[in-house]
Amino acid sequence: KQIVYVAQTEGAKEIHVVNLSSAEIKNIAKGENPAFSPDASRLAFSNGKDVLVYDLPSGKTRNLTGEKNTAVFEALAWSSDGRLIYFAKDGNLCRVSTLAGQDQVLLFDHLAASPVAPTVGKLAVLPGGKAILASLVTDGLYAQATDNILALYDVETKLMENMVDANAWSLSGDETCVFFAVGGSIFRFDIASRKKEPLCSGNAPAISPDGKALVYLYKEKPLDENDLWLRPISVSKLAAWFEKQRRGI
């Protein structure tokens, strides 16, 4: 098992991978937005100009985009089969093949509808690759409770649907719902029905890969330090568990 993180060293961002068994730390490259492939054998990242893929077994790096100009990258996400990488670049949603490379495709231009529009941020590819969850970063553009909108991009129709105001969010292990925070509360959002339900107070929720635990930040008073809360429970029982907590059962 491995963990990837970005370290700030001498004014530059570097991607490091930690082996949890040996505690060995490997410096991969200068860059950011790292994302493991589904089989964890490759690592995609951006370097301020291109999207690259590092092969962990061989130690070799491939440049998939071959750009000449610098750009702002926000997030990278793999398709479930590892053949495609979706990424947010200069506020737009793009895609590139990991097989051929150099075939970058612009999927969603955030300025196409309006000169002042949200930019694309965090991404997650849904099963089958037919839809992509995305954060649309409004950053004060509109009068709303959050600076982010959780949206769904349909790959076939090429339409972006705004679903719900949401800050930090996490896709469930079964990829059917999203847990998100807004206004100091955590909600569960069902993607199919587009319905949300309140769960508890807190921020920055994250679901474990197996879908059996929810971790989030919570503080009782505004000036308190955040505490890290962990709920070791399956996604299917999570809503019922929180309901019992509210009732004091």
Coordinates of C-alpha atoms in Angstrom, one line a residue:
K1 CA 0.0 0.0 0.0
Q2 CA 1.2 3.5 -0.8
I3 CA 0.3 7.1 -0.1
V4 CA 1.0 10.0 -2.5
Y5 CA 1.3 13.6 -1.4
V6 CA 2.7 16.9 -2.6
A7 CA 5.5 18.5 -0.7
Q8 CA 6.7 22.1 -0.9
T9 CA 10.5 22.1 -1.1
E10 CA 12.7 25.1 -1.9
G11 CA 9.8 26.9 -3.5
A12 CA 8.8 24.0 -5.8
K13 CA 6.1 21.4 -5.4
E14 CA 7.3 17.8 -5.5
I15 CA 5.3 14.6 -5.6
H16 CA 6.3 12.0 -3.1
V17 CA 5.1 8.4 -2.7
V18 CA 5.4 6.6 0.7
N19 CA 5.5 2.8 0.9
L20 CA 3.5 2.0 4.1
S21 CA 5.2 -1.3 4.6
S22 CA 8.8 -0.1 4.4
A23 CA 8.2 3.6 5.2
E24 CA 10.4 4.4 2.1
I25 CA 9.7 7.8 0.5
K26 CA 10.3 8.1 -3.2
N27 CA 10.6 11.5 -4.9
I28 CA 8.6 11.1 -8.2
A29 CA 8.9 14.5 -9.9
K30 CA 8.1 18.2 -9.6
G31 CA 4.4 18.6 -10.0
E32 CA 1.0 18.5 -8.3
N33 CA -2.5 17.0 -8.5
P34 CA -1.3 13.4 -8.3
A35 CA -3.8 10.6 -8.9
F36 CA -3.2 6.8 -8.8
S37 CA -4.5 4.7 -11.7
P38 CA -7.3 2.2 -10.7
D39 CA -4.7 -0.6 -10.4
A40 CA -2.3 1.6 -8.5
S41 CA 0.5 0.8 -11.0
R42 CA 0.7 4.3 -12.5
L43 CA 0.5 7.9 -11.2
A44 CA -0.9 10.8 -13.2
F45 CA 0.1 14.3 -12.3
S46 CA 0.5 17.8 -13.8
N47 CA 3.5 20.1 -13.9
G48 CA 2.0 23.4 -14.7
K49 CA 2.1 22.7 -18.5
D50 CA 1.4 19.1 -19.2
V51 CA -0.3 15.9 -17.9
L52 CA 2.2 13.2 -17.3
V53 CA 2.0 9.5 -16.2
Y54 CA 4.7 7.9 -14.0
D55 CA 4.9 4.1 -14.2
L56 CA 5.8 2.9 -10.7
P57 CA 7.3 -0.6 -11.6
S58 CA 9.6 0.8 -14.3
G59 CA 10.2 4.4 -13.0
K60 CA 9.5 5.8 -16.5
T61 CA 7.4 8.9 -17.1
R62 CA 5.3 9.7 -20.2
N63 CA 4.1 13.1 -21.3
L64 CA 0.6 12.8 -22.6
T65 CA -0.2 16.4 -23.7
G66 CA 3.0 17.9 -25.1
E67 CA 1.9 21.5 -24.5
K68 CA 4.1 24.6 -25.3
N69 CA 2.3 27.0 -22.9
T70 CA 1.8 26.9 -19.1
A71 CA -1.6 26.3 -17.7
V72 CA -3.5 26.1 -14.4
F73 CA -4.5 22.5 -13.4
E74 CA -6.9 21.8 -10.6
A75 CA -7.6 18.1 -10.7
L76 CA -7.0 14.8 -12.5
A77 CA -9.2 11.7 -12.5
W78 CA -8.8 8.3 -14.2
S79 CA -11.4 6.3 -16.1
S80 CA -12.2 2.9 -14.4
D81 CA -10.3 1.0 -17.1
G82 CA -7.3 3.3 -16.9
R83 CA -7.5 4.2 -20.6
L84 CA -8.4 7.9 -20.1
I85 CA -7.5 10.7 -17.8
Y86 CA -9.9 13.6 -17.3
F87 CA -8.5 16.9 -16.0
A88 CA -9.4 20.5 -15.2
K89 CA -7.2 22.9 -17.1
D90 CA -7.6 26.7 -17.1
G91 CA -11.1 26.2 -15.7
N92 CA -12.1 23.8 -18.5
L93 CA -12.8 20.0 -18.5
C94 CA -10.4 18.1 -20.8
R95 CA -9.6 14.5 -21.6
V96 CA -6.5 12.6 -22.9
S97 CA -5.9 9.0 -23.7
T98 CA -3.2 7.1 -21.7
L99 CA -2.7 4.8 -24.6
A100 CA -2.0 7.1 -27.6
G101 CA -1.4 10.4 -25.8
Q102 CA -1.1 13.8 -27.6
D103 CA -4.9 13.6 -28.3
Q104 CA -6.1 16.1 -25.8
V105 CA -9.9 16.9 -26.1
L106 CA -11.7 19.9 -24.7
L107 CA -15.0 18.6 -23.3
F108 CA -16.4 21.6 -21.5
D109 CA -15.5 25.2 -22.1
H110 CA -16.5 27.1 -18.9
L111 CA -16.6 30.4 -20.9
A112 CA -18.7 29.2 -23.7
A113 CA -22.0 30.3 -22.1
S114 CA -20.8 33.4 -20.3
P115 CA -17.6 35.5 -20.0
V116 CA -18.0 35.2 -16.2
A117 CA -18.6 31.6 -15.3
P118 CA -17.6 29.0 -12.7
T119 CA -14.4 27.1 -13.3
V120 CA -14.0 23.3 -13.2
G121 CA -12.3 21.9 -10.0
K122 CA -12.4 18.5 -8.4
L123 CA -13.3 15.6 -10.6
A124 CA -14.6 12.0 -10.2
V125 CA -15.5 9.6 -13.0
L126 CA -18.6 7.5 -12.5
P127 CA -18.8 3.8 -13.5
G128 CA -18.8 3.2 -17.2
G129 CA -17.2 6.6 -17.9
K130 CA -20.5 8.0 -19.2
A131 CA -20.7 10.8 -16.6
I132 CA -18.2 12.9 -14.5
L133 CA -18.8 14.6 -11.2
A134 CA -17.2 18.0 -11.0
S135 CA -16.9 20.9 -8.7
L136 CA -17.8 24.2 -10.4
V137 CA -15.9 26.9 -8.4
T138 CA -17.9 30.1 -8.3
D139 CA -15.6 31.9 -5.8
G140 CA -18.0 34.7 -5.0
L141 CA -19.6 35.0 -8.5
Y142 CA -23.1 34.3 -7.1
A143 CA -24.9 35.0 -3.8
Q144 CA -25.1 31.5 -2.4
A145 CA -24.0 29.5 0.7
T146 CA -20.9 28.0 -0.9
D147 CA -18.2 28.8 -3.4
N148 CA -18.7 25.4 -5.1
I149 CA -21.4 23.7 -7.1
L150 CA -21.5 19.9 -7.4
A151 CA -22.3 19.3 -11.1
L152 CA -22.6 16.3 -13.4
Y153 CA -21.1 16.2 -16.9
D154 CA -22.8 13.8 -19.4
V155 CA -20.1 12.6 -21.8
E156 CA -22.6 11.6 -24.5
T157 CA -24.7 14.8 -24.5
K158 CA -21.8 17.1 -23.5
L159 CA -24.1 18.9 -21.0
M160 CA -23.1 20.1 -17.5
E161 CA -25.9 19.8 -15.0
N162 CA -25.7 21.8 -11.8
M163 CA -27.0 19.5 -9.0
V164 CA -26.4 21.1 -5.6
D165 CA -24.4 23.7 -3.7
A166 CA -21.5 21.8 -2.1
N167 CA -18.1 22.4 -0.7
A168 CA -15.8 19.5 0.1
W169 CA -17.3 16.2 -1.2
S170 CA -16.5 12.6 -1.3
L171 CA -17.9 9.9 -3.6
S172 CA -19.2 6.7 -1.8
G173 CA -17.5 3.4 -2.3
D174 CA -20.3 2.1 -4.4
E175 CA -20.3 5.3 -6.4
T176 CA -24.1 5.9 -6.0
C177 CA -24.0 8.9 -3.7
V178 CA -21.9 11.8 -2.6
F179 CA -21.3 13.1 0.9
F180 CA -20.7 16.8 1.0
A181 CA -20.5 19.7 3.4
V182 CA -22.1 23.1 3.2
G183 CA -22.8 25.7 5.9
G184 CA -21.2 23.6 8.6
S185 CA -23.5 20.5 8.0
I186 CA -22.8 17.2 6.2
F187 CA -25.3 15.8 3.7
R188 CA -25.8 12.6 1.8
F189 CA -26.7 13.2 -1.9
D190 CA -28.2 10.4 -4.0
I191 CA -26.9 10.8 -7.6
A192 CA -29.8 8.9 -9.3
S193 CA -32.7 10.6 -7.5
R194 CA -30.9 14.0 -7.0
K195 CA -32.2 13.9 -3.4
K196 CA -30.2 15.1 -0.4
E197 CA -30.6 14.3 3.3
P198 CA -28.9 16.0 6.3
L199 CA -26.6 13.7 8.4
C200 CA -24.7 15.8 11.0
S201 CA -22.7 18.9 11.8
G202 CA -19.2 18.9 10.4
N203 CA -17.0 19.7 7.4
A204 CA -14.6 18.0 4.9
P205 CA -16.3 14.6 4.8
A206 CA -14.5 11.6 3.2
I207 CA -15.6 8.0 2.7
S208 CA -13.1 5.2 3.0
P209 CA -12.4 3.2 -0.3
D210 CA -14.5 0.2 1.0
G211 CA -17.4 2.5 1.9
K212 CA -17.5 1.4 5.5
A213 CA -16.3 4.5 7.3
L214 CA -16.9 8.2 7.2
V215 CA -14.3 10.7 8.5
Y216 CA -14.9 14.4 8.9
L217 CA -13.9 17.5 10.8
Y218 CA -16.1 18.9 13.6
K219 CA -15.8 21.6 16.3
E220 CA -18.4 22.5 18.9
K221 CA -17.5 26.2 19.1
P222 CA -16.3 28.6 16.3
L223 CA -13.0 29.3 18.1
D224 CA -12.3 25.6 18.9
E225 CA -9.8 23.5 17.0
N226 CA -11.3 21.0 14.6
D227 CA -11.5 17.4 15.9
L228 CA -11.2 14.5 13.5
W229 CA -14.3 12.2 13.8
L230 CA -14.4 8.6 12.4
R231 CA -17.6 6.6 12.0
P232 CA -16.7 3.0 11.2
I233 CA -20.0 2.0 9.5
S234 CA -21.1 0.9 6.0
V235 CA -22.6 3.5 3.6
S236 CA -25.9 1.6 3.5
K237 CA -26.4 2.0 7.3
L238 CA -24.9 5.5 7.6
A239 CA -28.1 7.5 7.3
A240 CA -29.9 5.3 9.8
W241 CA -27.0 5.5 12.2
F242 CA -27.0 9.3 12.2
E243 CA -30.7 9.3 12.7
K244 CA -30.3 7.2 15.9
Q245 CA -27.6 9.7 17.1
R246 CA -30.0 12.6 16.6
R247 CA -32.7 10.8 18.6
G248 CA -30.3 9.8 21.3
I249 CA -31.0 6.1 20.8

